[in-house]
Amino acid sequence: MIERELHKTFISNDTPILFNNMDDETVIRQFKGFSEFMMMYNCAIKEVRTKFEVLNDDFSVAYNRNPIEMIKSRVKSPISIVEKLKRKNLPVTMESVLENLNDVAGVRVICSFIDDIYMIGKMLTNQDDITLIEVKDYIKNPKPNGYRSYHMIVEIPVFFSNRRQNMRVEIQLRTIAMDFWASLEHKMHYKRDFDGADVLEKELAICADVIASTDEKMQKINYELARLSNDK
């Protein structure tokens, strides 16, 4: 799959590559460079995932519960990277990706409660090797369609055999209910052209409000259970 995508067009350090105009040896050399480039983003994901896993384990020992239910991750496909660069009228180069795209590497953290989202996010950014680049709080400020999540762009150093490279990773933190809703909305995003789409979108927006209310109620119940445990 990657080879077919790369055959269309992709990236060198300085200029776009058209692989179909190259001899086999050049294609192999450039493909190796691209593979190393994507490896860097995969390593950045591993670094961030490990930090969240350590926080979750530490919290489990200290407080006898896990604030993180699940961690998911992904690296954008080559075609998605190229298409985004072109939409932004940016050079289709590796340097351009590093400098201009913040979401090539993505980590999604599914938390139990809303407060866990803010707590875990703060614990991560308090670490001295993490640089917080940007925050978008779609929990306090939902999107018009009802989408809720807490987004962060962070920069983290990754140490390779012969160099250190600062890599950017997009982090999304959300509750189980928010993640369930977002998965359904994602399906809607690619199936809007059918009769009744507007009705379903309105229903989905209503569900977003119900889910938000449920998350808040579950948070209050959890507070009360914790208070009762402390009173014993």
C-alpha positions as MATLAB code, in Angstrom:
seq = 'MIERELHKTFISNDTPILFNNMDDETVIRQFKGFSEFMMMYNCAIKEVRTKFEVLNDDFSVAYNRNPIEMIKSRVKSPISIVEKLKRKNLPVTMESVLENLNDVAGVRVICSFIDDIYMIGKMLTNQDDITLIEVKDYIKNPKPNGYRSYHMIVEIPVFFSNRRQNMRVEIQLRTIAMDFWASLEHKMHYKRDFDGADVLEKELAICADVIASTDEKMQKINYELARLSNDK';
ca = [
       0.000    0.000    0.000;
       2.711    2.483    1.002;
       4.740    1.653   -2.096;
       1.748    2.474   -4.330;
       1.163    5.741   -2.508;
       4.795    6.691   -2.732;
       4.818    5.868   -6.426;
       2.388    8.741   -7.012;
       4.359   11.396   -5.174;
       6.092   12.049   -1.908;
       8.859   13.588   -0.024;
      12.579   14.240    0.125;
      14.299   16.643    2.472;
      14.100   19.509    0.008;
      11.972   18.831   -3.061;
       8.994   16.701   -4.091;
       9.813   13.290   -5.470;
       8.192   11.671   -8.493;
       9.153    8.049   -8.052;
       8.098    6.957  -11.507;
      10.924    9.131  -12.963;
      13.659    7.435  -10.918;
      15.770    4.361  -11.377;
      15.373    1.502   -8.908;
      18.411    2.389   -6.810;
      17.202    5.968   -6.291;
      13.697    4.797   -5.411;
      15.112    2.421   -2.783;
      17.291    5.157   -1.306;
      14.427    7.641   -1.095;
      12.023    5.018    0.250;
      14.514    4.180    2.994;
      14.658    7.863    3.909;
      10.874    8.038    4.084;
      10.680    4.856    6.189;
      13.110    6.386    8.675;
      11.035    9.558    8.713;
       7.829    7.688    9.614;
       9.763    5.638   12.162;
      10.545    8.905   13.972;
       6.839    9.629   14.384;
       6.153    6.075   15.564;
       8.886    6.479   18.171;
       7.360    9.773   19.326;
       4.053    7.942   19.834;
       5.821    5.262   21.883;
       7.360    7.938   24.109;
       3.999    9.603   24.767;
       2.147    6.311   25.268;
       4.759    5.195   27.785;
       4.375    8.416   29.754;
       0.601    7.918   29.988;
       1.022    4.255   30.933;
       3.466    5.173   33.722;
       1.067    7.838   35.052;
      -1.787    5.331   35.001;
       0.251    2.655   36.822;
       1.502    5.147   39.398;
      -2.020    6.408   40.022;
      -3.233    2.832   40.432;
      -0.699    2.127   43.186;
      -1.163    5.484   44.923;
      -4.966    5.763   44.743;
      -6.141    2.264   43.864;
      -7.804    3.227   40.595;
      -6.905    3.799   36.960;
      -7.943    7.163   35.480;
      -7.084    5.925   31.970;
      -9.321    3.275   30.429;
      -7.589    2.936   27.049;
      -4.858    4.444   24.875;
      -5.084    4.474   21.080;
      -2.578    5.811   18.570;
      -2.021    6.297   14.848;
       0.321    7.843   12.292;
      -1.224    9.639    9.323;
      -0.967    7.798    6.009;
       1.446    9.167    3.377;
      -1.429   10.245    1.135;
      -3.162   12.085    4.007;
       0.069   13.933    4.760;
       0.545   14.967    1.130;
      -3.089   16.044    0.749;
      -2.923   18.202    3.871;
       0.281   19.904    2.737;
      -1.301   20.647   -0.638;
      -4.485   22.012    0.962;
      -2.328   24.402    2.980;
      -0.249   25.304   -0.099;
       2.887   24.082    1.670;
       5.960   22.391    0.152;
       5.643   18.614   -0.102;
       8.888   17.895    1.746;
       9.948   16.159    4.941;
      11.140   19.447    6.409;
       7.744   20.950    5.676;
       5.991   18.120    7.519;
       8.175   18.564   10.613;
       7.740   22.327   10.634;
       4.078   22.692    9.679;
       2.044   19.605   10.578;
       1.249   18.906   14.213;
      -1.017   15.888   13.805;
       1.072   13.351   11.883;
       1.450   11.403   15.124;
      -1.709   11.097   17.184;
      -2.461    9.618   20.611;
      -5.998    9.290   21.978;
      -6.466    8.765   25.710;
      -9.820    7.503   26.961;
     -10.464    8.474   30.582;
     -13.070    7.432   33.113;
     -14.259   10.892   34.122;
     -14.037   14.481   32.910;
     -11.833   15.528   35.825;
      -9.428   12.717   34.947;
      -8.921   14.316   31.533;
      -7.701   17.591   32.997;
      -5.686   15.878   35.725;
      -3.857   13.524   33.361;
      -3.278   16.302   30.839;
      -1.734   18.517   33.518;
       0.427   15.682   34.870;
       1.821   15.102   31.400;
       2.591   18.731   30.606;
       4.199   19.229   34.037;
       6.983   16.852   32.991;
      10.125   18.825   32.193;
      10.797   17.166   28.829;
       7.314   17.969   27.477;
       6.660   21.283   25.749;
       3.019   22.292   25.415;
       2.473   23.920   22.016;
      -1.286   24.322   21.847;
      -4.514   23.488   23.680;
      -8.051   23.318   22.312;
     -10.684   22.599   24.936;
     -13.747   21.250   23.154;
     -15.208   20.066   26.457;
     -15.744   23.547   27.866;
     -16.283   24.890   24.343;
     -17.944   22.139   22.249;
     -18.005   22.336   18.463;
     -21.354   23.321   16.890;
     -22.100   19.682   16.025;
     -21.677   18.639   19.674;
     -18.125   17.277   19.493;
     -16.347   17.259   22.857;
     -12.736   16.405   23.557;
      -9.591   17.976   25.012;
      -6.821   18.460   22.432;
      -3.161   19.161   23.076;
      -0.184   19.529   20.774;
       2.996   18.646   22.614;
       6.633   18.437   21.610;
       8.793   15.669   22.998;
      12.480   14.840   22.475;
      13.173   11.443   20.913;
      16.697   10.070   21.204;
      17.951    8.029   18.273;
      21.298    6.283   17.831;
      23.078    9.386   16.526;
      20.828   12.349   17.273;
      18.050   13.924   19.280;
      14.941   15.095   17.439;
      12.060   17.099   18.895;
       8.819   15.604   17.603;
       5.271   16.938   17.806;
       2.327   14.746   18.786;
      -1.380   15.536   18.839;
      -3.106   14.226   21.972;
      -6.863   13.862   22.342;
      -8.289   13.164   25.786;
     -11.946   12.223   26.152;
     -14.321   10.097   28.212;
     -15.669    6.742   27.060;
     -18.985    8.377   26.177;
     -17.295   11.177   24.207;
     -15.265    8.596   22.282;
     -18.360    6.541   21.472;
     -20.129    9.657   20.179;
     -17.096   10.748   18.117;
     -16.887    7.315   16.486;
     -20.505    7.574   15.349;
     -20.039   11.158   14.157;
     -16.998   10.038   12.149;
     -19.220    7.593   10.252;
     -21.690   10.404    9.582;
     -18.913   12.615    8.232;
     -18.379   10.244    5.304;
     -22.063    9.523    4.680;
     -23.775   12.903    4.547;
     -25.227   12.653    1.040;
     -28.390   10.661    1.685;
     -32.021   11.350    2.498;
     -32.496   12.014    6.178;
     -28.901   13.038    6.873;
     -30.005   16.331    8.456;
     -32.362   14.492   10.800;
     -29.623   12.123   11.924;
     -27.222   15.013   12.492;
     -29.771   16.717   14.734;
     -30.326   13.460   16.628;
     -26.578   13.095   17.055;
     -26.319   16.655   18.393;
     -29.035   15.851   20.951;
     -27.109   12.720   21.943;
     -24.001   14.867   22.501;
     -25.889   16.967   25.058;
     -27.283   13.863   26.758;
     -23.810   12.332   26.929;
     -22.333   15.532   28.374;
     -25.031   15.599   31.055;
     -24.432   11.915   31.822;
     -20.671   12.461   32.146;
     -21.303   15.243   34.670;
     -23.744   13.096   36.670;
     -21.332   10.151   36.699;
     -18.601   12.512   37.935;
     -20.838   13.638   40.859;
     -21.675   10.033   41.748;
     -17.975    9.195   41.761;
     -17.288   12.144   44.104;
     -19.981   10.943   46.460;
     -18.655    7.366   46.477;
     -15.156    8.667   47.208;
     -16.514   10.812   50.056;
     -18.352    7.852   51.575;
     -15.192    5.735   51.384;
     -13.173    8.432   53.161;
     -15.775    8.719   55.916;
     -15.399    5.072   56.887;
];
